[in-house]
Coordinates of N, CA, C and O and ligand atoms in Angstrom, one line a residue:
X5 N -37.8 8.6 -5.2 CA -37.1 9.8 -5.5 C -36.7 9.9 -6.9 O -36.3 9.0 -7.6
X6 N -36.7 11.2 -7.4 CA -36.4 11.5 -8.9 C -35.2 12.3 -9.0 O -35.0 13.3 -8.3
X7 N -34.3 11.8 -9.8 CA -33.1 12.5 -10.1 C -33.2 13.2 -11.4 O -33.9 12.7 -12.3
X8 N -32.5 14.4 -11.6 CA -32.5 15.0 -12.9 C -31.8 14.0 -13.8 O -30.9 13.2 -13.5
X9 N -32.3 13.9 -15.2 CA -31.8 12.9 -16.1 C -30.3 13.1 -16.2 O -29.6 12.0 -16.3
X10 N -29.8 14.3 -16.3 CA -28.4 14.5 -16.7 C -27.5 13.8 -15.6 O -26.4 13.2 -15.8
X11 N -28.0 14.0 -14.2 CA -27.2 13.4 -13.1 C -27.2 11.9 -13.2 O -26.1 11.3 -13.0
X12 N -28.3 11.3 -13.6 CA -28.5 9.9 -13.7 C -27.5 9.4 -14.9 O -26.8 8.4 -14.7
X13 N -27.5 10.0 -16.0 CA -26.6 9.7 -17.1 C -25.1 9.8 -16.6 O -24.3 8.9 -16.8
X14 N -24.7 10.9 -15.9 CA -23.4 11.0 -15.4 C -23.0 9.9 -14.5 O -21.9 9.4 -14.6
X15 N -23.9 9.6 -13.7 CA -23.6 8.5 -12.7 C -23.4 7.2 -13.4 O -22.5 6.4 -13.1
X16 N -24.3 6.9 -14.4 CA -24.1 5.7 -15.1 C -22.8 5.6 -15.9 O -22.2 4.6 -15.9
X17 N -22.5 6.7 -16.4 CA -21.2 6.9 -17.2 C -20.0 6.6 -16.2 O -19.2 5.8 -16.6
X18 N -20.1 7.1 -15.1 CA -18.9 6.9 -14.1 C -18.8 5.5 -13.8 O -17.7 4.9 -13.7
X19 N -19.9 4.7 -13.6 CA -19.9 3.4 -13.3 C -19.3 2.6 -14.4 O -18.7 1.6 -14.2
X20 N -19.5 3.0 -15.6 CA -19.2 2.2 -16.8 C -17.7 2.5 -17.2 O -17.1 1.8 -18.1
X21 N -17.2 3.7 -16.9 CA -15.9 4.1 -17.4 C -14.7 3.3 -16.7 O -14.7 3.2 -15.5
X22 N -14.0 2.6 -17.5 CA -12.9 1.8 -16.8 C -12.0 2.8 -16.0 O -11.7 4.0 -16.5
X23 N -11.5 2.3 -15.0 CA -10.6 3.1 -14.1 C -9.3 3.4 -14.9 O -8.7 2.7 -15.6
X24 N -9.0 4.8 -14.9 CA -7.9 5.2 -15.6 C -6.5 4.6 -15.2 O -5.6 4.3 -16.0
X25 N -6.3 4.6 -13.9 CA -5.2 4.1 -13.3 C -5.0 2.6 -13.5 O -6.0 1.9 -13.5
X26 N -3.8 2.2 -13.7 CA -3.5 0.8 -13.9 C -3.9 0.0 -12.6 O -3.3 0.4 -11.5
X27 N -4.9 -0.8 -12.6 CA -5.4 -1.5 -11.4 C -4.6 -2.7 -11.2 O -4.4 -3.5 -12.2
X28 N -4.0 -2.9 -10.0 CA -3.2 -4.1 -9.9 C -4.0 -5.3 -9.8 O -5.2 -5.3 -9.4
X29 N -3.3 -6.4 -9.8 CA -4.0 -7.8 -9.7 C -3.6 -8.4 -8.3 O -2.4 -8.7 -8.0
X30 N -4.5 -8.4 -7.3 CA -4.2 -8.8 -6.0 C -3.7 -10.2 -5.9 O -2.8 -10.5 -5.0
X31 N -4.1 -11.1 -6.8 CA -3.6 -12.6 -6.8 C -2.1 -12.6 -7.0 O -1.3 -13.3 -6.4
X32 N -1.6 -11.7 -8.1 CA -0.3 -11.6 -8.3 C 0.5 -10.9 -7.3 O 1.6 -11.2 -7.0
X33 N -0.2 -9.9 -6.7 CA 0.4 -9.2 -5.6 C 0.7 -10.0 -4.4 O 1.7 -9.8 -3.6
X34 N -0.1 -11.1 -4.2 CA 0.2 -12.0 -3.0 C 1.6 -12.7 -3.2 O 2.2 -12.9 -2.3
X35 N 1.8 -12.9 -4.5 CA 3.2 -13.6 -4.8 C 4.3 -12.5 -4.5 O 5.3 -12.9 -4.0
X36 N 4.1 -11.3 -5.0 CA 5.1 -10.2 -4.8 C 5.3 -10.0 -3.3 O 6.4 -9.8 -2.8
X37 N 4.3 -10.2 -2.5 CA 4.4 -10.0 -1.1 C 5.3 -10.9 -0.3 O 5.8 -10.6 0.7
X38 N 5.7 -12.1 -1.0 CA 6.6 -12.9 -0.5 C 8.0 -12.2 -0.2 O 8.7 -12.6 0.7
X39 N 8.2 -11.1 -1.0 CA 9.5 -10.4 -0.7 C 9.5 -9.6 0.5 O 10.4 -9.2 1.0
X40 N 8.2 -9.4 1.1 CA 8.1 -8.6 2.3 C 8.0 -9.5 3.5 O 8.3 -9.1 4.7
X41 N 7.8 -10.7 3.4 CA 7.4 -11.6 4.5 C 8.6 -12.0 5.4 O 8.4 -12.6 6.4
X42 N 9.8 -11.7 4.9 CA 11.0 -11.8 5.8 C 10.8 -10.9 7.0 O 11.4 -11.2 8.1
X43 N 10.1 -9.8 6.8 CA 10.0 -8.8 7.9 C 8.5 -8.6 8.4 O 8.4 -8.0 9.4
X44 N 7.6 -8.7 7.4 CA 6.2 -8.3 7.7 C 5.2 -9.5 7.5 O 5.5 -10.4 6.9
X45 N 4.1 -9.2 8.3 CA 3.0 -10.1 7.9 C 1.8 -9.2 8.0 O 1.9 -8.0 8.4
X46 N 0.6 -9.7 7.5 CA -0.6 -8.9 7.4 C -1.1 -8.6 9.0 O -1.4 -7.6 9.3
X47 N -1.1 -9.7 9.6 CA -1.8 -9.7 11.0 C -1.0 -9.2 12.2 O -1.6 -8.8 13.1
X48 N 0.3 -9.5 12.2 CA 1.1 -9.1 13.3 C 2.3 -8.4 13.0 O 2.9 -8.5 12.0
X49 N 2.9 -7.7 14.0 CA 4.0 -7.0 13.9 C 5.3 -7.9 14.0 O 5.2 -8.9 14.9
X50 N 6.1 -7.7 13.2 CA 7.4 -8.6 13.2 C 8.6 -7.6 13.2 O 8.6 -6.7 14.1
X51 N 9.6 -7.8 12.4 CA 10.5 -6.8 12.2 C 10.0 -5.5 11.7 O 10.4 -4.4 12.1
X52 N 9.1 -5.6 10.9 CA 8.3 -4.5 10.3 C 6.9 -4.6 10.9 O 6.4 -5.6 11.4
X53 N 6.1 -3.4 10.9 CA 4.8 -3.3 11.5 C 3.8 -4.1 10.6 O 4.0 -4.4 9.4
X54 N 2.7 -4.6 11.2 CA 1.7 -5.3 10.5 C 1.0 -4.5 9.3 O 1.1 -3.3 9.5
X55 N 0.6 -5.1 8.4 CA 0.0 -4.4 7.2 C -1.4 -4.4 7.1 O -2.0 -4.0 6.2
X56 N -2.2 -4.9 8.2 CA -3.6 -4.9 8.2 C -4.0 -3.4 8.1 O -3.6 -2.5 8.9
X57 N -4.8 -3.1 7.1 CA -5.4 -1.8 7.0 C -4.4 -0.7 6.6 O -4.7 0.5 6.9
X58 N -3.3 -1.2 6.1 CA -2.2 -0.1 5.8 C -2.6 0.9 4.8 O -2.3 2.1 4.9
X59 N -3.5 0.5 3.9 CA -3.9 1.5 2.8 C -5.0 2.4 3.5 O -6.0 2.0 3.9
X60 N -4.6 3.7 3.6 CA -5.5 4.5 4.2 C -5.1 5.0 5.6 O -5.6 5.8 6.3
X61 N -4.0 4.3 6.1 CA -3.5 4.5 7.4 C -2.4 5.5 7.4 O -1.7 5.7 6.5
X62 N -2.2 6.2 8.6 CA -1.2 7.3 8.7 C 0.1 6.4 8.9 O 0.1 5.3 9.6
X63 N 1.2 6.9 8.4 CA 2.5 6.2 8.6 C 2.8 6.3 10.1 O 2.5 7.2 10.8
X64 N 3.5 5.2 10.6 CA 3.9 5.1 11.9 C 2.9 5.1 13.0 O 2.9 5.7 14.0
X65 N 1.6 4.6 12.6 CA 0.5 4.7 13.5 C 0.1 3.3 14.2 O -0.9 3.4 15.0
X66 N 1.0 2.3 14.1 CA 0.7 1.1 14.9 C 1.2 1.3 16.3 O 2.5 1.4 16.5
X67 N 0.4 1.3 17.3 CA 0.8 1.6 18.6 C 1.7 0.5 19.1 O 1.4 -0.7 18.9
X68 N 2.8 0.9 19.8 CA 3.6 -0.1 20.3 C 4.8 -0.6 19.4 O 5.7 -1.3 19.8
X69 N 4.7 -0.2 18.1 CA 5.7 -0.6 17.1 C 6.8 0.4 17.2 O 6.5 1.6 17.2
X70 N 8.1 0.0 17.3 CA 9.2 0.9 17.5 C 9.6 1.5 16.1 O 10.6 1.0 15.4
X71 N 8.9 2.5 15.5 CA 9.2 3.1 14.4 C 10.5 4.0 14.5 O 10.8 4.4 15.5
X72 N 11.1 4.2 13.3 CA 12.3 5.2 13.4 C 11.7 6.6 13.5 O 10.6 6.9 13.2
X73 N 12.6 7.4 14.1 CA 12.2 8.9 14.1 C 11.7 9.4 12.7 O 10.9 10.2 12.6
X74 N 12.5 9.0 11.7 CA 12.2 9.4 10.3 C 10.8 9.1 9.9 O 10.1 9.9 9.4
X75 N 10.4 7.9 10.2 CA 9.0 7.5 9.8 C 8.0 8.2 10.6 O 7.0 8.7 10.1
X76 N 8.3 8.4 11.9 CA 7.4 9.1 12.7 C 7.2 10.5 12.2 O 6.1 11.2 12.4
X77 N 8.3 11.1 11.7 CA 8.2 12.5 11.4 C 7.8 12.7 9.9 O 7.7 13.8 9.3
X78 N 7.5 11.6 9.3 CA 7.3 11.7 7.7 C 6.0 12.4 7.4 O 6.0 13.0 6.3
X79 N 5.0 12.3 8.3 CA 3.8 13.1 8.0 C 3.0 12.4 6.8 O 2.1 12.9 6.4
X80 N 3.4 11.2 6.4 CA 2.7 10.5 5.3 C 1.4 9.9 5.7 O 1.3 9.4 6.8
X81 N 0.6 9.7 4.7 CA -0.6 8.8 4.9 C -0.4 7.8 3.8 O -0.1 8.2 2.6
X82 N -0.6 6.5 4.0 CA -0.4 5.5 3.0 C -1.6 5.4 2.1 O -2.7 4.9 2.6
X83 N -1.4 5.8 0.9 CA -2.4 5.6 -0.2 C -1.8 5.0 -1.4 O -0.5 4.8 -1.3
X84 N -2.4 4.8 -2.4 CA -1.8 4.1 -3.6 C -0.5 5.0 -4.0 O 0.5 4.4 -4.4
X85 N -0.7 6.3 -4.1 CA 0.5 7.1 -4.6 C 1.7 7.1 -3.6 O 2.8 6.9 -4.0
X86 N 1.4 7.3 -2.3 CA 2.6 7.2 -1.4 C 3.2 5.8 -1.2 O 4.4 5.8 -1.1
X87 N 2.4 4.9 -1.3 CA 2.9 3.5 -1.2 C 3.8 3.2 -2.4 O 4.9 2.6 -2.2
X88 N 3.2 3.6 -3.5 CA 4.0 3.3 -4.8 C 5.4 4.0 -4.7 O 6.4 3.4 -5.0
X89 N 5.5 5.2 -4.2 CA 6.7 5.9 -4.1 C 7.6 5.3 -3.0 O 8.8 5.1 -3.3
X90 N 7.0 4.9 -1.9 CA 7.9 4.3 -0.9 C 8.4 3.0 -1.3 O 9.6 2.7 -1.0
X91 N 7.6 2.2 -2.0 CA 8.0 0.8 -2.3 C 9.0 0.9 -3.5 O 9.9 0.0 -3.6
X92 N 8.9 1.9 -4.3 CA 9.9 2.1 -5.3 C 11.3 2.3 -4.7 O 12.4 1.8 -5.1
X93 N 11.3 3.1 -3.7 CA 12.7 3.5 -3.1 C 12.5 4.0 -1.6 O 12.3 5.2 -1.4
X94 N 12.4 3.1 -0.7 CA 12.0 3.4 0.7 C 12.9 4.6 1.2 O 12.3 5.5 1.8
X95 N 14.1 4.6 1.0 CA 15.0 5.6 1.6 C 15.0 6.9 0.8 O 15.4 8.0 1.4
X96 N 14.5 6.8 -0.4 CA 14.2 8.0 -1.2 C 13.1 8.8 -0.6 O 13.2 10.1 -0.5
X97 N 12.0 8.2 -0.3 CA 10.8 8.8 0.2 C 11.0 9.2 1.7 O 10.6 10.3 2.1
X98 N 11.6 8.3 2.5 CA 11.7 8.5 3.9 C 13.2 8.3 4.2 O 13.6 7.3 4.7
X99 N 14.1 9.3 4.0 CA 15.4 9.2 4.3 C 15.6 8.9 5.9 O 14.9 9.5 6.6
X100 N 16.4 7.8 6.2 CA 16.5 7.5 7.5 C 15.6 6.4 8.0 O 15.6 5.9 9.2
X101 N 14.7 5.8 7.1 CA 13.8 4.8 7.5 C 14.6 3.6 7.9 O 15.7 3.3 7.4
X102 N 14.0 2.8 8.9 CA 14.7 1.5 9.2 C 14.3 0.4 8.4 O 14.8 -0.8 8.7
X103 N 13.6 0.6 7.4 CA 13.1 -0.5 6.5 C 14.3 -0.8 5.6 O 14.5 -0.1 4.7
X104 N 15.1 -1.8 5.9 CA 16.3 -2.2 5.1 C 15.9 -3.0 3.9 O 16.1 -4.2 3.9
X105 N 15.4 -2.3 3.0 CA 14.9 -3.0 1.8 C 15.1 -2.1 0.6 O 14.7 -1.0 0.6
X106 N 15.7 -2.6 -0.6 CA 16.1 -1.8 -1.7 C 14.8 -1.2 -2.4 O 15.0 -0.2 -3.0
X107 N 13.8 -2.0 -2.4 CA 12.6 -1.5 -3.1 C 12.1 -2.6 -4.2 O 12.8 -3.5 -4.5
X108 N 11.0 -2.2 -4.8 CA 10.5 -3.1 -5.8 C 10.5 -2.3 -7.1 O 9.7 -1.4 -7.4
X109 N 11.5 -2.6 -8.0 CA 11.7 -1.8 -9.2 C 10.6 -1.7 -10.2 O 10.4 -0.8 -10.8
X110 N 9.8 -2.9 -10.4 CA 8.9 -2.9 -11.4 C 7.5 -2.3 -11.0 O 6.9 -2.6 -10.0
X111 N 7.1 -1.3 -11.9 CA 5.8 -0.6 -11.6 C 4.7 -1.6 -11.5 O 3.8 -1.4 -10.6
X112 N 4.6 -2.6 -12.3 CA 3.5 -3.5 -12.3 C 3.5 -4.3 -11.0 O 2.5 -4.5 -10.3
X113 N 4.6 -4.7 -10.5 CA 4.8 -5.4 -9.3 C 4.2 -4.7 -8.1 O 3.6 -5.1 -7.3
X114 N 4.5 -3.3 -8.2 CA 4.1 -2.4 -7.1 C 2.6 -2.3 -7.1 O 1.9 -2.3 -6.1
X115 N 2.0 -2.1 -8.3 CA 0.6 -1.9 -8.4 C -0.2 -3.2 -7.9 O -1.2 -3.1 -7.2
X116 N 0.4 -4.4 -8.3 CA -0.2 -5.6 -7.9 C -0.1 -5.8 -6.3 O -1.1 -6.2 -5.7
X117 N 1.0 -5.4 -5.8 CA 1.3 -5.5 -4.4 C 0.3 -4.7 -3.6 O -0.3 -5.0 -2.6
X118 N 0.1 -3.4 -4.1 CA -0.7 -2.4 -3.5 C -2.2 -2.9 -3.6 O -2.9 -2.9 -2.6
X119 N -2.6 -3.6 -4.6 CA -4.0 -4.1 -4.8 C -4.0 -5.3 -3.7 O -5.2 -5.4 -3.1
X120 N -3.0 -6.0 -3.6 CA -3.1 -7.1 -2.5 C -3.3 -6.5 -1.1 O -4.1 -7.0 -0.3
X121 N -2.5 -5.5 -0.8 CA -2.5 -4.8 0.5 C -3.9 -4.3 0.8 O -4.4 -4.3 1.8
X122 N -4.5 -3.7 -0.3 CA -5.9 -3.1 -0.2 C -6.8 -4.2 0.1 O -7.7 -4.1 1.0
X123 N -6.8 -5.3 -0.6 CA -7.7 -6.5 -0.4 C -7.5 -7.0 1.1 O -8.6 -7.5 1.6
X124 N -6.4 -7.1 1.5 CA -6.3 -7.7 2.8 C -6.3 -6.7 3.9 O -5.7 -6.8 5.0
X125 N -7.0 -5.5 3.6 CA -7.0 -4.5 4.5 C -7.6 -4.7 5.9 O -7.1 -4.4 6.9
X126 N -8.7 -5.3 5.8 CA -9.4 -5.7 7.2 C -9.9 -4.4 7.9 O -9.7 -3.3 7.6
Ligands
HEC212 C1 14.3 -6.2 5.9 C2 13.0 -6.0 6.5 C3 11.9 -5.5 5.6 C4 11.5 -5.9 4.5 C5 12.0 -7.0 3.5 C6 10.3 -5.1 4.1 N1 10.0 -4.1 5.1 FE1 8.6 -2.8 5.2 N2 9.3 -2.1 7.1 C7 10.3 -2.6 7.7 C8 10.6 -1.9 8.9 C9 11.7 -2.2 10.0 C10 9.7 -0.9 8.9 C11 9.5 0.4 9.9 C12 10.4 1.4 9.2 C13 10.6 2.6 10.1 O1 10.1 2.8 11.2 O2 11.4 3.5 9.6 C14 8.8 -1.0 7.7 C15 7.8 -0.2 7.3 C16 7.0 -0.4 6.3 C17 5.8 0.3 6.0 C18 5.3 1.6 6.8 C19 4.3 1.0 7.7 C20 3.6 1.9 8.7 O3 3.0 1.5 9.6 O4 3.8 3.2 8.6 C21 5.2 -0.1 4.8 C22 4.1 0.3 4.1 C23 6.1 -1.3 4.4 N3 7.1 -1.4 5.3 C24 5.9 -2.0 3.3 C25 6.7 -3.1 2.9 C26 6.5 -4.0 1.8 C27 5.2 -3.9 0.9 C28 7.5 -4.8 1.6 C29 7.7 -5.8 0.6 C30 7.8 -5.3 -0.8 C31 8.4 -4.5 2.7 N4 7.9 -3.4 3.4 C32 9.6 -5.1 3.0 C33 11.1 -3.7 7.3 C34 11.0 -4.4 6.1

């Protein structure tokens, strides 16, 4: 198959251009995740819902987990942007959430954490 040259060049440029967003470090994120482990694990529901596949998942979508009405009504889908906002201030993004956690104040910690959650997506 033959591609027009301009398209090939554009594709190559895309591959070579560094990602503009600050990419998190999943290894560091695993350490930050220790702050969540009082309530969460990747594989199973605890006080909070499991995090397997959370990036790309609709909020409140783990069957059988007792979410708050606020989380069920949030209409959110967890992606990098919504997770970043939620983790910065859970009750700011979802007033009435049952997640009793103040938040992760450092932007870099949040980026690393999200990279870790993506990696352990499954
Ligand atoms: C004190 C316990 C607690 C801690 C600590 C905690 N969470 Fe939660 N988390 C919860 C609970 C409970 C819910 C369900 C909230 C609801 O239904 O309103 C939740 C929900 C979530 C959700 C939404 C999941 C879904 O299926 O919609 C995400 C994402 C999340 N937590 C991430 C984190 C991360 C990342 C950390 C660590 C930085 C963390 N949480 C720390 C208790 C906690």
